[in-house]
Short mmCIF file of C-alpha atoms and ligand atoms in Angstrom, two decimals:
data_model
loop_
_atom_site.label_atom_id
_atom_site.label_comp_id
_atom_site.label_asym_id
_atom_site.label_seq_id
_atom_site.Cartn_x
_atom_site.Cartn_y
_atom_site.Cartn_z
CA MET A 497 -0.02 0.03 -0.06
CA ASN A 498 1.24 3.44 -0.94
CA PHE A 499 1.08 6.36 1.47
CA PRO A 500 1.50 10.06 0.61
CA PRO A 501 4.85 11.65 1.01
CA ALA A 502 5.73 13.50 4.30
CA ARG A 503 8.75 14.54 6.29
CA ILE A 504 8.49 13.98 10.19
CA LEU A 505 10.65 15.58 12.79
CA ALA A 506 10.46 13.54 16.03
CA ILE A 507 11.44 14.04 19.53
CA GLU A 508 12.13 10.98 22.10
CA SER A 509 12.78 11.74 25.68
CA SER A 510 11.00 8.97 27.60
CA CYS A 511 13.84 7.63 29.63
CA ASP A 512 17.62 8.61 29.53
CA GLU A 513 18.27 9.51 26.05
CA THR A 514 17.46 12.82 24.47
CA ALA A 515 16.86 12.20 20.80
CA CYS A 516 15.74 14.03 17.59
CA ALA A 517 15.24 12.73 13.90
CA VAL A 518 13.96 13.69 10.49
CA LEU A 519 12.54 10.94 8.53
CA GLU A 520 11.11 10.98 5.08
CA ASP A 521 8.00 8.86 3.85
CA GLY A 522 8.11 6.80 7.08
CA ARG A 523 11.33 5.04 6.18
CA ALA A 524 14.22 6.94 4.77
CA LEU A 525 16.36 8.43 7.66
CA LEU A 526 17.78 11.87 6.87
CA ALA A 527 19.25 12.67 10.34
CA SER A 528 19.24 11.35 13.79
CA THR A 529 20.72 12.41 16.95
CA VAL A 530 20.91 10.66 20.35
CA ALA A 531 22.38 12.37 23.43
CA SER A 532 22.77 9.54 25.90
CA GLN A 533 22.99 10.19 29.73
CA MET A 534 24.26 6.60 30.26
CA ASP A 535 27.61 7.80 31.88
CA ILE A 536 25.73 9.91 34.42
CA HIS A 537 23.30 7.30 35.39
CA ALA A 538 25.84 4.57 35.48
CA ARG A 539 27.46 5.78 38.87
CA PHE A 540 23.79 5.19 40.36
CA GLY A 541 23.50 1.69 38.76
CA GLY A 542 20.38 2.67 37.00
CA VAL A 543 18.40 5.58 35.74
CA PHE A 544 17.89 8.51 38.38
CA PRO A 545 14.53 9.98 37.11
CA GLU A 546 15.07 13.52 38.58
CA VAL A 547 18.68 13.71 37.06
CA ALA A 548 17.24 12.36 33.84
CA SER A 549 14.71 15.18 33.39
CA ARG A 550 17.23 17.96 34.27
CA GLN A 551 19.62 16.45 31.60
CA HIS A 552 16.77 16.40 29.02
CA VAL A 553 16.33 20.11 29.68
CA LEU A 554 19.84 20.85 28.92
CA SER A 555 19.98 18.68 25.92
CA VAL A 556 16.74 18.94 24.03
CA VAL A 557 17.36 22.24 22.22
CA PRO A 558 20.92 21.61 20.95
CA VAL A 559 19.78 18.06 20.02
CA VAL A 560 16.92 19.33 17.76
CA GLU A 561 19.27 22.06 16.35
CA GLN A 562 21.90 19.73 15.52
CA THR A 563 19.53 17.20 13.90
CA LEU A 564 17.93 19.92 11.70
CA ALA A 565 21.57 21.12 10.74
CA ASN A 566 22.58 17.55 9.78
CA ALA A 567 19.66 17.00 7.65
CA HIS A 568 20.19 20.63 5.91
CA LEU A 569 16.59 21.53 6.66
CA THR A 570 14.72 23.95 8.59
CA LEU A 571 11.50 23.41 10.64
CA GLY A 572 9.57 25.06 7.74
CA ASP A 573 10.69 21.84 5.59
CA VAL A 574 8.94 19.30 7.76
CA ASP A 575 5.40 18.34 7.61
CA ALA A 576 4.59 17.30 11.22
CA ILE A 577 6.09 17.00 14.61
CA ALA A 578 5.94 13.51 16.39
CA VAL A 579 6.65 13.16 19.93
CA THR A 580 6.90 10.17 22.37
CA ARG A 581 3.99 10.72 24.84
CA GLY A 582 4.54 7.33 26.81
CA PRO A 583 5.22 4.90 28.35
CA GLY A 584 8.04 6.33 30.19
CA LEU A 585 9.28 8.57 33.23
CA ALA A 586 6.87 11.26 33.47
CA GLY A 587 9.45 14.10 34.21
CA SER A 588 11.39 13.00 31.15
CA LEU A 589 8.57 12.65 28.89
CA VAL A 590 7.21 16.04 29.64
CA VAL A 591 10.27 17.84 28.55
CA GLY A 592 10.33 16.34 25.08
CA MET A 593 6.62 17.10 24.87
CA ASN A 594 7.06 20.64 25.97
CA MET A 595 9.64 21.06 23.22
CA ALA A 596 7.53 19.47 20.53
CA LYS A 597 4.47 21.58 21.47
CA GLY A 598 6.71 24.75 21.36
CA LEU A 599 7.80 23.81 17.83
CA SER A 600 4.33 23.02 16.73
CA LEU A 601 2.99 26.33 18.05
CA GLY A 602 5.89 28.33 16.60
CA SER A 603 5.76 26.65 13.14
CA GLY A 604 2.17 25.88 12.82
CA LYS A 605 3.13 22.24 12.03
CA PRO A 606 0.74 19.51 13.27
CA LEU A 607 1.71 17.71 16.59
CA VAL A 608 1.47 13.76 16.66
CA GLY A 609 1.72 11.88 20.06
CA VAL A 610 3.48 8.54 19.65
CA ASN A 611 3.53 5.30 21.74
CA HIS A 612 7.18 4.49 22.59
CA LEU A 613 6.40 0.85 22.10
CA GLU A 614 4.72 1.48 18.76
CA GLY A 615 8.11 3.29 17.86
CA HIS A 616 10.30 0.41 18.71
CA LEU A 617 8.23 -1.73 16.42
CA TYR A 618 8.44 0.69 13.50
CA SER A 619 12.27 0.76 13.80
CA GLY A 620 11.91 -2.35 11.50
CA TRP A 621 10.85 -0.15 8.68
CA ILE A 622 13.71 2.44 8.73
CA TYR A 623 16.76 2.63 6.40
CA GLN A 624 19.40 5.18 5.79
CA ALA A 625 18.32 7.84 3.20
CA GLY A 626 20.41 7.13 -0.10
CA ASP A 627 20.53 3.63 0.48
CA THR A 628 18.57 1.01 -1.53
CA PRO A 629 15.34 0.67 0.61
CA PRO A 630 15.20 -3.05 2.05
CA ALA A 631 11.99 -4.97 1.77
CA GLU A 632 9.35 -3.85 4.08
CA PRO A 633 8.06 -6.29 6.87
CA LYS A 634 5.08 -8.38 5.65
CA PHE A 635 1.75 -8.65 7.45
CA PRO A 636 0.60 -10.59 9.52
CA LEU A 637 3.89 -9.93 11.27
CA MET A 638 4.82 -11.48 14.58
CA ALA A 639 6.46 -8.78 16.49
CA LEU A 640 8.78 -9.57 19.55
CA LEU A 641 9.34 -6.41 21.53
CA VAL A 642 12.14 -6.61 24.04
CA SER A 643 13.12 -3.72 26.01
CA GLY A 644 14.23 -2.56 29.48
CA GLY A 645 10.51 -2.08 30.56
CA HIS A 646 8.69 -4.34 28.24
CA THR A 647 8.68 -7.76 26.77
CA GLU A 648 5.67 -8.68 24.73
CA LEU A 649 4.42 -10.55 21.52
CA ASN A 650 2.28 -8.61 19.28
CA LEU A 651 0.63 -9.73 16.07
CA MET A 652 0.49 -6.93 13.62
CA THR A 653 -2.10 -7.49 11.09
CA ARG A 654 -1.72 -4.06 9.21
CA HIS A 655 -0.15 -0.79 9.80
CA LEU A 656 -1.05 0.66 13.37
CA LYS A 657 -3.06 -2.66 14.22
CA TYR A 658 -1.87 -4.79 17.03
CA GLN A 659 -2.93 -7.80 18.87
CA ARG A 660 -1.01 -8.26 22.12
CA LEU A 661 -0.69 -12.04 22.51
CA GLY A 662 1.44 -12.10 25.76
CA SER A 663 3.87 -10.14 27.79
CA THR A 664 6.01 -10.62 30.81
CA LEU A 665 4.37 -11.61 34.18
CA ASP A 666 7.30 -10.05 35.99
CA ASP A 667 10.56 -8.62 34.84
CA ALA A 668 11.26 -7.44 31.27
CA ALA A 669 14.04 -9.20 29.37
CA GLY A 670 16.23 -5.91 29.55
CA GLU A 671 15.43 -5.66 33.30
CA ALA A 672 16.73 -9.13 33.84
CA PHE A 673 19.89 -8.40 31.87
CA ASP A 674 20.28 -5.28 34.19
CA LYS A 675 19.52 -7.17 37.41
CA VAL A 676 21.74 -10.09 36.70
CA ALA A 677 24.57 -7.83 35.59
CA ARG A 678 24.33 -6.07 38.88
CA LEU A 679 24.53 -9.35 40.83
CA LEU A 680 27.44 -10.44 38.89
CA GLY A 681 29.21 -7.12 39.53
CA LEU A 682 29.05 -5.78 36.03
CA SER A 683 28.40 -2.39 35.02
CA TYR A 684 25.10 -0.49 33.98
CA PRO A 685 23.40 -0.94 31.47
CA GLY A 686 23.61 -4.67 31.99
CA GLY A 687 22.69 -5.94 28.68
CA PRO A 688 25.92 -4.80 26.75
CA ALA A 689 27.92 -5.87 29.77
CA ILE A 690 26.59 -9.40 29.79
CA GLN A 691 26.85 -9.78 26.16
CA GLN A 692 30.61 -8.84 26.60
CA ALA A 693 31.31 -10.81 29.67
CA ALA A 694 29.53 -13.84 28.07
CA GLY A 695 32.09 -13.36 24.89
CA ASP A 696 34.20 -16.41 25.70
CA GLY A 697 32.15 -18.22 28.26
CA ASN A 698 30.47 -21.73 28.09
CA PRO A 699 26.55 -21.27 27.68
CA GLU A 700 25.99 -24.80 28.49
CA ARG A 701 28.05 -24.89 31.85
CA PHE A 702 25.07 -23.92 34.09
CA ASN A 703 21.53 -25.13 33.05
CA PHE A 704 19.56 -22.31 34.03
CA PRO A 705 15.55 -22.64 33.93
CA ARG A 706 13.56 -21.73 31.10
CA ALA A 707 10.02 -20.47 31.89
CA TRP A 708 8.00 -21.86 28.90
CA LEU A 709 4.70 -21.11 30.45
CA ASP A 710 3.04 -23.46 27.89
CA GLY A 711 -0.17 -22.72 26.38
CA THR A 712 0.37 -19.08 26.86
CA HIS A 713 2.36 -16.37 24.92
CA ASN A 714 3.57 -14.81 28.17
CA PHE A 715 7.07 -14.66 29.59
CA SER A 716 8.74 -14.85 33.16
CA PHE A 717 12.36 -13.96 33.99
CA SER A 718 12.34 -13.65 37.68
CA GLY A 719 12.73 -17.35 38.40
CA LEU A 720 15.90 -17.29 36.04
CA LYS A 721 17.10 -14.13 37.90
CA THR A 722 16.85 -16.16 41.28
CA ALA A 723 18.24 -19.25 39.93
CA VAL A 724 21.50 -17.15 38.84
CA LEU A 725 21.49 -15.42 42.28
CA ARG A 726 21.40 -19.01 44.05
CA GLU A 727 24.17 -20.30 41.80
CA VAL A 728 26.29 -17.26 42.57
CA ARG A 729 25.76 -17.76 46.35
CA THR A 730 26.62 -21.30 46.22
CA LEU A 731 29.76 -20.76 44.19
CA GLU A 732 30.84 -17.85 46.50
CA LYS A 733 30.92 -20.40 49.35
CA LYS A 734 33.47 -22.44 47.35
CA SER A 735 35.77 -19.58 45.86
CA ASN A 736 36.00 -16.03 45.67
CA ASP A 737 36.59 -16.35 41.89
CA LEU A 738 33.29 -16.48 40.27
CA PRO A 739 33.09 -17.85 36.50
CA ILE A 740 31.46 -14.64 35.43
CA ALA A 741 31.85 -15.54 31.75
CA ASP A 742 30.22 -18.93 32.12
CA LEU A 743 27.24 -17.44 34.30
CA ALA A 744 26.78 -14.57 31.84
CA ALA A 745 26.77 -16.97 28.84
CA SER A 746 24.52 -19.42 30.52
CA PHE A 747 22.04 -16.87 31.71
CA GLN A 748 22.07 -15.25 28.21
CA ALA A 749 21.43 -18.58 26.56
CA ALA A 750 18.44 -19.09 28.71
CA VAL A 751 17.00 -15.76 27.74
CA VAL A 752 17.69 -16.33 23.92
CA ASP A 753 16.18 -19.72 24.08
CA VAL A 754 12.86 -18.59 25.51
CA LEU A 755 12.45 -15.52 23.32
CA LEU A 756 13.29 -17.26 20.14
CA ASN A 757 11.13 -20.53 20.67
CA LYS A 758 8.14 -18.60 22.00
CA THR A 759 8.20 -16.32 19.17
CA LEU A 760 8.50 -19.00 16.60
CA SER A 761 5.72 -20.92 18.26
CA ALA A 762 3.44 -17.80 18.07
CA ALA A 763 4.38 -17.09 14.56
CA ARG A 764 3.40 -20.70 13.41
CA GLU A 765 0.29 -20.50 15.53
CA PHE A 766 -1.03 -17.34 14.01
CA ASN A 767 0.23 -17.95 10.47
CA ALA A 768 2.44 -14.93 10.70
CA LYS A 769 4.47 -14.25 7.12
CA GLU A 770 7.37 -12.87 9.02
CA ILE A 771 9.07 -12.03 12.39
CA LEU A 772 10.16 -8.51 13.66
CA VAL A 773 12.45 -8.35 16.89
CA ALA A 774 12.71 -4.65 18.18
CA GLY A 775 13.69 -2.97 21.46
CA GLY A 776 17.00 -2.63 23.26
CA VAL A 777 17.56 -6.25 23.90
CA SER A 778 17.30 -6.73 20.08
CA ALA A 779 20.96 -5.44 20.04
CA ASN A 780 22.04 -8.54 21.69
CA GLU A 781 24.25 -10.42 19.51
CA ALA A 782 23.42 -13.94 20.58
CA LEU A 783 19.60 -13.07 20.26
CA ARG A 784 20.15 -11.65 16.73
CA ASN A 785 22.35 -14.86 15.64
CA ALA A 786 19.77 -17.14 16.95
CA PHE A 787 16.82 -15.41 14.93
CA LEU A 788 18.86 -15.11 11.82
CA ALA A 789 20.14 -18.86 12.19
CA GLN A 790 16.66 -20.41 11.67
CA ASP A 791 15.26 -20.40 8.31
CA GLU A 792 11.55 -20.95 8.93
CA PHE A 793 10.56 -17.26 8.91
CA ALA A 794 12.17 -14.14 7.33
CA VAL A 795 13.19 -11.94 10.31
CA HIS A 796 13.78 -8.07 10.48
CA ILE A 797 15.88 -6.85 13.18
CA PRO A 798 16.81 -3.18 13.11
CA PRO A 799 20.55 -2.09 12.86
CA LEU A 800 22.07 -1.48 16.27
CA SER A 801 21.63 2.25 16.52
CA LEU A 802 17.91 1.66 16.04
CA CYS A 803 17.51 -1.11 18.78
CA THR A 804 17.95 1.14 21.82
CA ASP A 805 15.89 4.39 22.26
CA ASN A 806 16.05 7.01 19.49
CA ALA A 807 13.90 9.27 17.61
CA ALA A 808 13.91 7.86 14.09
CA MET A 809 11.54 5.00 15.35
CA ILE A 810 9.18 7.77 16.64
CA ALA A 811 9.27 9.54 13.34
CA ALA A 812 8.37 6.35 11.68
CA ALA A 813 5.50 5.46 13.91
CA GLY A 814 4.46 9.19 13.69
CA TYR A 815 4.48 9.17 9.92
CA TYR A 816 1.99 6.17 9.68
CA ARG A 817 -0.19 8.03 12.46
CA PHE A 818 -0.04 11.30 10.59
CA VAL A 819 -0.91 9.91 7.02
CA ASN A 820 -3.86 8.18 8.63
CA GLY A 821 -5.17 11.30 9.86
CA HIS A 822 -3.91 11.27 13.54
CA GLN A 823 -3.24 14.71 14.95
CA ASP A 824 -3.14 15.85 18.44
CA GLY A 825 -3.71 19.37 20.11
CA LEU A 826 -1.48 21.38 22.36
CA ASP A 827 -3.43 19.86 25.41
CA LEU A 828 -1.72 16.51 24.58
CA ASP A 829 -0.68 14.91 27.96
CA VAL A 830 1.95 12.52 28.96
CA MET A 831 0.94 8.72 29.37
CA PRO A 832 3.60 7.24 31.77
CA THR A 833 1.80 3.93 31.36
CA TRP A 834 0.27 3.26 28.11
CA PRO A 835 0.00 -0.26 26.80
CA LEU A 836 0.37 -0.76 22.97
CA SER A 837 -2.93 -2.64 22.67
O1 KG4 B 1401 14.67 -0.03 24.24
P1 KG4 B 1401 15.63 0.56 25.25
O2 KG4 B 1401 16.83 1.24 24.94
O3 KG4 B 1401 14.85 1.25 26.43
C1 KG4 B 1401 13.69 0.98 26.88
O4 KG4 B 1401 12.67 1.18 26.20
O5 KG4 B 1401 13.49 0.27 27.88
O6 KG4 B 1401 16.06 -0.89 26.17
C2 KG4 B 1401 17.08 -0.61 27.17
C3 KG4 B 1401 17.39 -2.20 27.61
C4 KG4 B 1401 18.24 -2.13 28.72
O7 KG4 B 1401 17.72 -3.05 29.77
C5 KG4 B 1401 19.70 -2.67 28.31
O8 KG4 B 1401 20.33 -3.50 29.11
C6 KG4 B 1401 19.21 -3.62 27.16
O9 KG4 B 1401 18.21 -2.93 26.56
N1 KG4 B 1401 20.22 -3.92 26.02
C7 KG4 B 1401 20.65 -5.08 25.87
C8 KG4 B 1401 21.77 -4.90 24.96
N2 KG4 B 1401 21.86 -3.42 24.71
C9 KG4 B 1401 20.75 -2.95 25.35
N3 KG4 B 1401 20.29 -6.30 26.34
C10 KG4 B 1401 21.13 -7.33 26.00
N4 KG4 B 1401 22.14 -7.20 25.07
C11 KG4 B 1401 22.55 -6.02 24.49
N5 KG4 B 1401 23.57 -5.91 23.59
ZN1 ZN B 1402 12.73 2.15 24.51
#
């Protein structure tokens, strides 16, 4: 299906990244800037909400200016302004939203509020402007969303249409990576730290539990986290030298096993044509390799720069909302919790 051309400027500030992007026609990325606060929060071992919102205030204007400059455009050249409305930290969201409202008011361009989770899914449509456009994901599409705050399976039957099949009953996959990293004494954020530590580890050394939750499309990672904790306590009694690489690799293998197999079985059950994996955890190399190694379904996984939080994905989702007639007023409010469907 062909949609009309439109250039979207988007702002994302739901957590600890202040981001802006300009995207054409829902797919071609002209410019994307991400100002990460990761180093600031690392010393607290997690995101410190009040510090995050103050940092967004400092970054948001330069980030928008830099993005427009990189795209060689002015605000007059864009057709609409998209902004993350939720879910996320209220104090962080409000900074991006106020910036977007100001830009909309000053330029007369329409404002489009976007669900952050919907944004993650739309990262699967984006390519760098100037490159040959890759094939678009095909519907019905089985979409696995794995981020720091969410883990869910959605069946996308067409643009903007989601059927949530299941989600985590406790920790999100990214949250499990972050918590296990902390108990292994690794740095924040835990996902990349575990991936690195697991590099030369043996994924079969520890047989950590997999919560299959048969008959459902839900996930659970808290039992796995506790199993790693118990193993660490047992090992600590024997030696001060923990086999961090093997623990990290075995934990990662358990997460990947569940995410891959539950997604494949849902894709079969709902006759999905293809699979999409998105969200911060989709940056995980073991997870990417596992999905790409199977040949039952074509799999779309965004490039690494679009897996973790960014504004290009908000612009992509904003485009499909905008060309479908969706517009918001300046009274648009934040939605700190806002399920996709
Ligand atoms: O999507 P995202 O940037 O923010 C949320 O919307 O939550 O996801 C952040 C999560 C964090 O939990 C982080 O540890 C995880 O994604 N993550 C990874 C990797 N890179 C980021 N998890 C596993 N392996 C990675 N390479
Ligand atoms: Zn996110």
